[in-house]
């Protein structure tokens, strides 16, 4: 999974990126500090995996991983090549989802590229650049569909939908907010490579005072929350400066610090949780002495498809999956033999839909 972190210059994007990845991306109080996208790989925290490692003492421990990409700050005119626009658009095209960092705090010490702090305007600025890029792409597909329509009347539905999509984008609305209830409409949106169709998490960067004092009292945050709800996007209140403090602490100190803030999880953990929810992802687990590992799959994936994540031969020669739910495994004392004796280990076939936390052994033959 690859997440692109975007935002106008000086909203705290690179500070937040540094904090959650410890990748040391340059951070400074001037625009275009980030020119090449910085990349940080982050392990997905999973207490279940940690527990399995305690039981099996594996030679190898492999959690799921998320790749964060800190993409250059954007300004108006990016779709026309202004600033680092072309680089921004090409980088964002490669990510699975967007973490859009918006500034929700005032500070005389940190300049804002627009001269004032207004997260709604900042969101519109970036969205418009994505929409302008999308209009070009949709225009090309519409031209192609209209030419095909002359010899194939079955293309009429696609032409009509692309015209509707064009009007929607021209109104300044993102592709992800269009009404598209039919599967064939979703297929068009998914295969047109639209930037404004990508799933979004709005990361509201607040001051330490606001974050501790109650996020619902921050008017800027509430405005962003309304936008997120209208688009079906996720929203994450966060304080980049606090995350920077947390990132330098030991695990024990981190827990105490979070407890003082009244938080159960760090900003990174909460962001990962939002990403999994937004993209409809779950994890299944494999466990043994050679390796304890988490595998990320889409909700609704059947057993052969999940096996294919390990190796294509597993999917091609799939026979069955021996499955035990993590909670059932732990109820049997974390012992696979005991779990089998209690009938908790199931033999599942090709139609089995994988569940989050399944511990699996795939049987296959090629």
Coordinates of C-alpha atoms in Angstrom, one line a residue:
X1 CA 0.0 0.0 0.0
X2 CA 1.4 3.4 -1.0
X3 CA 0.0 6.6 0.5
X4 CA 0.9 10.0 -0.9
X5 CA 1.1 12.9 1.6
X6 CA 0.1 16.2 -0.1
X7 CA -0.6 19.7 1.0
X8 CA 0.2 23.3 0.3
X9 CA 3.6 24.5 1.3
X10 CA 4.1 25.1 5.1
X11 CA 1.1 23.3 6.4
X12 CA 3.2 20.8 8.4
X13 CA 3.2 18.0 5.8
X14 CA 6.9 17.2 5.9
X15 CA 7.0 17.6 9.7
X16 CA 4.2 15.1 10.0
X17 CA 5.9 12.8 7.4
X18 CA 9.2 12.9 9.4
X19 CA 7.4 12.2 12.6
X20 CA 5.5 9.1 11.4
X21 CA 8.3 7.6 9.3
X22 CA 11.5 8.9 11.0
X23 CA 12.8 9.2 7.5
X24 CA 14.4 12.6 8.1
X25 CA 12.9 14.4 5.2
X26 CA 14.0 18.0 5.1
X27 CA 11.6 20.5 6.7
X28 CA 11.9 24.2 6.5
X29 CA 9.8 27.4 6.6
X30 CA 9.7 28.1 2.9
X31 CA 7.9 26.7 -0.2
X32 CA 9.2 23.9 -2.3
X33 CA 11.5 22.5 0.4
X34 CA 10.4 19.1 -0.7
X35 CA 11.3 18.7 -4.4
X36 CA 11.9 15.0 -4.9
X37 CA 9.3 12.9 -3.1
X38 CA 10.7 11.4 0.1
X39 CA 9.7 7.9 0.8
X40 CA 9.4 6.2 4.2
X41 CA 8.4 2.6 4.9
X42 CA 6.4 2.0 8.0
X43 CA 5.5 -1.3 9.7
X44 CA 1.8 -1.8 10.4
X45 CA 1.4 -2.3 14.2
X46 CA -0.5 -5.5 15.0
X47 CA -0.6 -6.9 18.5
X48 CA -1.8 -10.2 17.2
X49 CA 1.4 -10.7 15.2
X50 CA 3.5 -9.7 18.2
X51 CA 1.8 -12.4 20.3
X52 CA 2.3 -15.0 17.6
X53 CA 6.0 -14.1 17.6
X54 CA 6.2 -14.7 21.4
X55 CA 4.6 -18.1 20.9
X56 CA 6.7 -19.4 17.8
X57 CA 10.0 -17.5 18.3
X58 CA 10.3 -17.3 14.5
X59 CA 13.5 -17.0 12.5
X60 CA 11.8 -14.1 10.6
X61 CA 9.2 -11.6 11.7
X62 CA 7.4 -9.8 8.9
X63 CA 4.6 -7.2 9.6
X64 CA 2.6 -5.6 6.8
X65 CA 4.2 -2.5 5.5
X66 CA 2.9 0.9 4.3
X67 CA 4.9 3.1 2.0
X68 CA 4.5 6.9 2.7
X69 CA 5.5 9.3 0.0
X70 CA 6.0 13.0 0.9
X71 CA 5.0 14.8 -2.3
X72 CA 6.2 18.3 -3.2
X73 CA 4.0 21.2 -1.9
X74 CA 1.5 22.4 -4.5
X75 CA 0.4 25.9 -5.6
X76 CA -2.3 27.2 -7.9
X77 CA -1.6 26.5 -11.5
X78 CA 0.0 23.1 -11.0
X79 CA -2.2 21.5 -13.7
X80 CA -0.8 24.1 -16.1
X81 CA 2.8 23.4 -15.0
X82 CA 3.2 26.1 -12.3
X83 CA 5.7 25.5 -9.5
X84 CA 6.4 21.8 -9.4
X85 CA 3.0 20.9 -10.8
X86 CA 3.9 18.3 -13.4
X87 CA 6.1 16.5 -10.9
X88 CA 3.3 16.7 -8.2
X89 CA 0.7 15.2 -10.6
X90 CA 2.9 12.4 -11.8
X91 CA 3.9 11.4 -8.2
X92 CA 0.3 11.5 -6.9
X93 CA -0.9 9.3 -9.8
X94 CA 1.2 6.4 -8.4
X95 CA -0.3 6.3 -4.9
X96 CA -3.3 4.2 -3.7
X97 CA -4.7 6.9 -1.4
X98 CA -4.0 10.5 -0.5
X99 CA -3.3 11.9 2.9
X100 CA -4.1 15.6 2.5
X101 CA -2.5 17.6 5.2
X102 CA -4.4 20.8 6.0
X103 CA -3.4 23.5 8.4
X104 CA -5.9 24.2 11.2
X105 CA -3.8 26.5 13.4
X106 CA -2.6 30.1 13.4
X107 CA 1.0 31.0 13.8
X108 CA 2.9 34.3 13.2
X109 CA 6.1 32.3 13.0
X110 CA 5.1 30.1 10.1
X111 CA 4.3 31.8 6.8
X112 CA 1.4 30.5 4.7
X113 CA 1.9 30.6 0.9
X114 CA -1.6 32.3 0.6
X115 CA -0.9 34.8 3.3
X116 CA -3.6 33.5 5.7
X117 CA -4.8 30.2 7.2
X118 CA -8.0 28.8 5.5
X119 CA -8.2 25.0 5.2
X120 CA -11.3 25.1 3.1
X121 CA -9.5 27.3 0.5
X122 CA -6.4 25.1 0.7
X123 CA -8.5 22.0 0.0
X124 CA -10.2 23.7 -2.9
X125 CA -6.8 24.8 -4.3
X126 CA -5.4 21.2 -4.4
X127 CA -8.8 19.7 -5.5
X128 CA -9.1 22.1 -8.4
X129 CA -5.6 21.2 -9.7
X130 CA -6.5 17.5 -9.5
X131 CA -9.9 18.2 -11.2
X132 CA -8.3 20.2 -14.0
X133 CA -5.9 17.3 -14.7
X134 CA -8.9 14.9 -14.6
X135 CA -10.9 17.0 -17.1
X136 CA -8.1 16.4 -19.7
X137 CA -8.2 12.7 -19.1
X138 CA -12.0 12.4 -19.2
X139 CA -12.1 14.6 -22.3
X140 CA -9.8 12.2 -24.2
X141 CA -11.8 9.2 -23.1
X142 CA -15.1 10.9 -24.1
X143 CA -13.7 11.7 -27.6
X144 CA -12.7 8.1 -28.0
X145 CA -16.1 6.8 -26.8
X146 CA -18.0 9.2 -29.1
X147 CA -16.0 7.9 -32.1
X148 CA -16.7 4.3 -31.1
X149 CA -20.4 5.1 -30.7
X150 CA -20.8 5.7 -34.4
X151 CA -20.3 2.0 -35.0
X152 CA -21.3 0.6 -31.7
X153 CA -24.6 1.9 -30.1
X154 CA -23.8 0.0 -26.9
X155 CA -21.3 2.8 -26.1
X156 CA -24.2 5.2 -25.4
X157 CA -24.3 4.6 -21.7
X158 CA -20.6 5.2 -21.4
X159 CA -20.8 8.4 -23.4
X160 CA -23.7 9.7 -21.3
X161 CA -21.9 8.9 -18.1
X162 CA -18.7 10.6 -19.2
X163 CA -20.6 13.7 -20.1
X164 CA -22.2 13.7 -16.7
X165 CA -18.8 13.2 -15.1
X166 CA -17.4 16.2 -17.2
X167 CA -20.2 18.5 -16.0
X168 CA -19.6 17.3 -12.4
X169 CA -15.8 18.1 -12.6
X170 CA -16.5 21.4 -14.3
X171 CA -18.6 22.3 -11.3
X172 CA -15.4 22.0 -9.2
X173 CA -16.5 18.7 -7.6
X174 CA -14.1 15.8 -7.2
X175 CA -14.8 12.5 -9.1
X176 CA -15.2 10.6 -5.8
X177 CA -18.3 12.6 -4.9
X178 CA -20.2 11.8 -8.1
X179 CA -23.3 9.6 -7.9
X180 CA -22.4 6.3 -9.6
X181 CA -24.6 3.5 -8.2
X182 CA -24.1 1.1 -11.1
X183 CA -21.1 -1.3 -11.2
X184 CA -20.3 -0.4 -14.8
X185 CA -20.1 3.3 -13.7
X186 CA -17.7 2.4 -10.9
X187 CA -15.7 0.4 -13.4
X188 CA -15.4 3.5 -15.7
X189 CA -14.2 5.6 -12.7
X190 CA -11.8 3.0 -11.6
X191 CA -10.2 2.5 -15.0
X192 CA -9.9 6.2 -16.0
X193 CA -7.0 6.9 -13.6
X194 CA -8.6 10.0 -12.1
X195 CA -6.7 11.8 -9.4
X196 CA -9.8 13.2 -7.7
X197 CA -11.3 9.7 -7.5
X198 CA -8.5 8.5 -5.2
X199 CA -9.5 7.9 -1.6
X200 CA -8.6 10.7 0.7
X201 CA -7.8 11.2 4.4
X202 CA -7.8 14.8 5.5
X203 CA -5.2 15.1 8.2
X204 CA -6.0 18.3 10.2
X205 CA -2.8 19.6 11.6
X206 CA -3.7 21.4 14.8
X207 CA -1.8 23.4 17.4
X208 CA -0.8 21.5 20.6
X209 CA -3.2 23.7 22.6
X210 CA -6.2 23.0 20.3
X211 CA -5.4 19.3 20.1
X212 CA -5.2 18.9 23.8
X213 CA -8.1 21.3 24.6
X214 CA -10.8 19.5 22.5
X215 CA -10.8 19.2 18.7
X216 CA -14.5 19.9 18.4
X217 CA -13.9 23.5 19.5
X218 CA -11.6 24.1 16.5
X219 CA -13.7 25.8 13.8
X220 CA -11.2 25.1 11.0
X221 CA -11.3 21.4 11.9
X222 CA -15.2 21.4 11.9
X223 CA -15.2 22.9 8.4
X224 CA -12.8 20.2 7.1
X225 CA -15.0 17.6 8.8
X226 CA -18.0 18.8 6.8
X227 CA -16.1 18.6 3.5
X228 CA -14.9 15.0 4.4
X229 CA -18.5 13.9 5.2
X230 CA -19.8 15.3 1.9
X231 CA -17.1 13.4 -0.1
X232 CA -17.2 10.2 1.8
X233 CA -13.5 10.9 2.8
X234 CA -11.9 10.1 6.2
X235 CA -10.7 12.8 8.6
X236 CA -7.8 12.6 11.1
X237 CA -7.2 15.3 13.8
X238 CA -3.5 15.3 14.5
X239 CA -0.8 17.6 15.9
X240 CA 2.5 17.3 13.8
X241 CA 4.6 18.8 16.6
X242 CA 3.3 16.3 19.2
X243 CA 3.9 13.5 16.7
X244 CA 7.4 14.7 16.3
X245 CA 7.9 14.5 20.1
X246 CA 6.3 11.0 20.3
X247 CA 8.6 9.7 17.5
X248 CA 11.7 10.3 19.5
X249 CA 10.4 8.4 22.6
X250 CA 11.0 4.8 23.6
X251 CA 7.9 2.5 23.5
X252 CA 7.4 2.8 27.2
X253 CA 7.7 6.6 27.2
X254 CA 5.4 6.8 24.2
X255 CA 2.6 4.9 26.0
X256 CA 2.9 7.2 29.1
X257 CA 2.9 10.3 26.8
X258 CA -0.2 9.1 25.0
X259 CA -1.9 8.3 28.3
X260 CA -1.3 11.9 29.5
X261 CA -2.9 13.1 26.3
X262 CA -5.9 10.8 26.8
X263 CA -5.1 8.9 23.6
X264 CA -4.9 5.1 23.1
X265 CA -3.0 5.3 19.8
X266 CA -0.4 7.5 18.1
X267 CA -1.2 9.6 15.0
X268 CA 0.5 7.0 12.9
X269 CA -1.5 4.1 14.3
X270 CA -4.8 6.1 13.9
X271 CA -3.8 7.0 10.3
X272 CA -3.1 3.4 9.4
X273 CA -6.4 2.4 10.9
X274 CA -8.1 5.0 8.7
X275 CA -6.2 3.8 5.6
X276 CA -7.3 0.2 6.1
X277 CA -10.9 1.3 6.6
X278 CA -10.8 3.7 3.6
X279 CA -9.3 1.1 1.2
X280 CA -11.3 -1.8 2.6
X281 CA -8.3 -3.8 3.7
X282 CA -7.8 -6.6 6.2
X283 CA -4.9 -8.8 7.3
X284 CA -4.6 -12.5 7.6
X285 CA -1.7 -14.2 9.4
X286 CA 0.7 -17.1 8.7
X287 CA 2.7 -18.5 11.7
X288 CA 5.4 -21.0 12.3
X289 CA 9.1 -21.3 13.3
X290 CA 10.4 -20.1 9.9
X291 CA 8.3 -17.0 9.8
X292 CA 5.4 -15.1 11.4
X293 CA 3.9 -12.7 8.9
X294 CA 0.9 -10.5 8.2
X295 CA -0.6 -10.3 4.7
X296 CA -2.8 -7.4 3.5
X297 CA -5.8 -8.2 1.3
X298 CA -9.0 -6.6 0.2
X299 CA -12.2 -7.4 2.2
X300 CA -14.1 -10.1 0.4
X301 CA -11.0 -11.9 -1.0
X302 CA -11.5 -15.6 -1.3
X303 CA -9.0 -18.2 -0.1
X304 CA -7.3 -18.9 -3.4
X305 CA -6.8 -15.1 -4.0
X306 CA -5.3 -14.7 -0.6
X307 CA -3.0 -17.7 -1.2
X308 CA -1.9 -15.9 -4.4
X309 CA -0.5 -13.1 -2.3
X310 CA 2.1 -15.5 -1.0
X311 CA 2.9 -17.0 -4.4
X312 CA 1.1 -17.5 -7.7
X313 CA 1.6 -21.2 -7.4
X314 CA -0.4 -21.3 -4.2
X315 CA -3.4 -19.8 -6.0
X316 CA -2.9 -21.9 -9.2
X317 CA -2.7 -25.2 -7.3
X318 CA -5.0 -24.3 -4.4
X319 CA -6.5 -27.4 -2.7
X320 CA -7.8 -26.0 0.6
X321 CA -7.0 -23.6 3.5
X322 CA -6.6 -24.8 7.1
X323 CA -8.0 -21.8 9.0
X324 CA -8.3 -20.8 12.7
X325 CA -9.5 -17.4 13.9
X326 CA -6.9 -15.7 16.0
X327 CA -9.2 -15.4 19.0
X328 CA -10.0 -19.1 18.8
X329 CA -6.3 -19.9 18.6
X330 CA -5.5 -17.9 21.7
X331 CA -8.5 -19.4 23.5
X332 CA -6.9 -22.8 22.9
X333 CA -3.8 -21.5 24.7
X334 CA -1.9 -20.4 21.6
X335 CA -1.4 -24.1 20.7
X336 CA -2.4 -25.3 17.2
X337 CA -2.6 -29.0 18.3
X338 CA -5.1 -28.0 21.1
X339 CA -7.0 -25.8 18.6
X340 CA -7.4 -28.8 16.3
X341 CA -8.5 -31.1 19.1
X342 CA -11.2 -28.6 20.0
X343 CA -12.4 -28.5 16.4
X344 CA -11.4 -24.8 16.1
X345 CA -9.3 -25.4 13.0
X346 CA -11.5 -25.5 9.9
X347 CA -10.8 -26.9 6.4
X348 CA -12.0 -24.3 3.9
X349 CA -12.4 -24.5 0.1
X350 CA -12.2 -22.2 -2.8
X351 CA -15.3 -20.2 -1.9
X352 CA -14.2 -19.3 1.6
X353 CA -14.1 -15.5 2.2
X354 CA -11.1 -14.6 4.3
X355 CA -11.7 -12.8 7.6
X356 CA -9.4 -10.3 9.4
X357 CA -7.1 -12.2 11.8
X358 CA -7.4 -15.6 10.2
X359 CA -4.4 -17.7 10.9
X360 CA -3.9 -19.8 7.7
X361 CA -2.0 -22.7 6.3
X362 CA -2.6 -23.2 2.6
X363 CA -2.5 -26.6 1.0
X364 CA -1.7 -26.7 -2.7
X365 CA -0.3 -28.8 -5.5
X366 CA 1.3 -27.8 -8.8

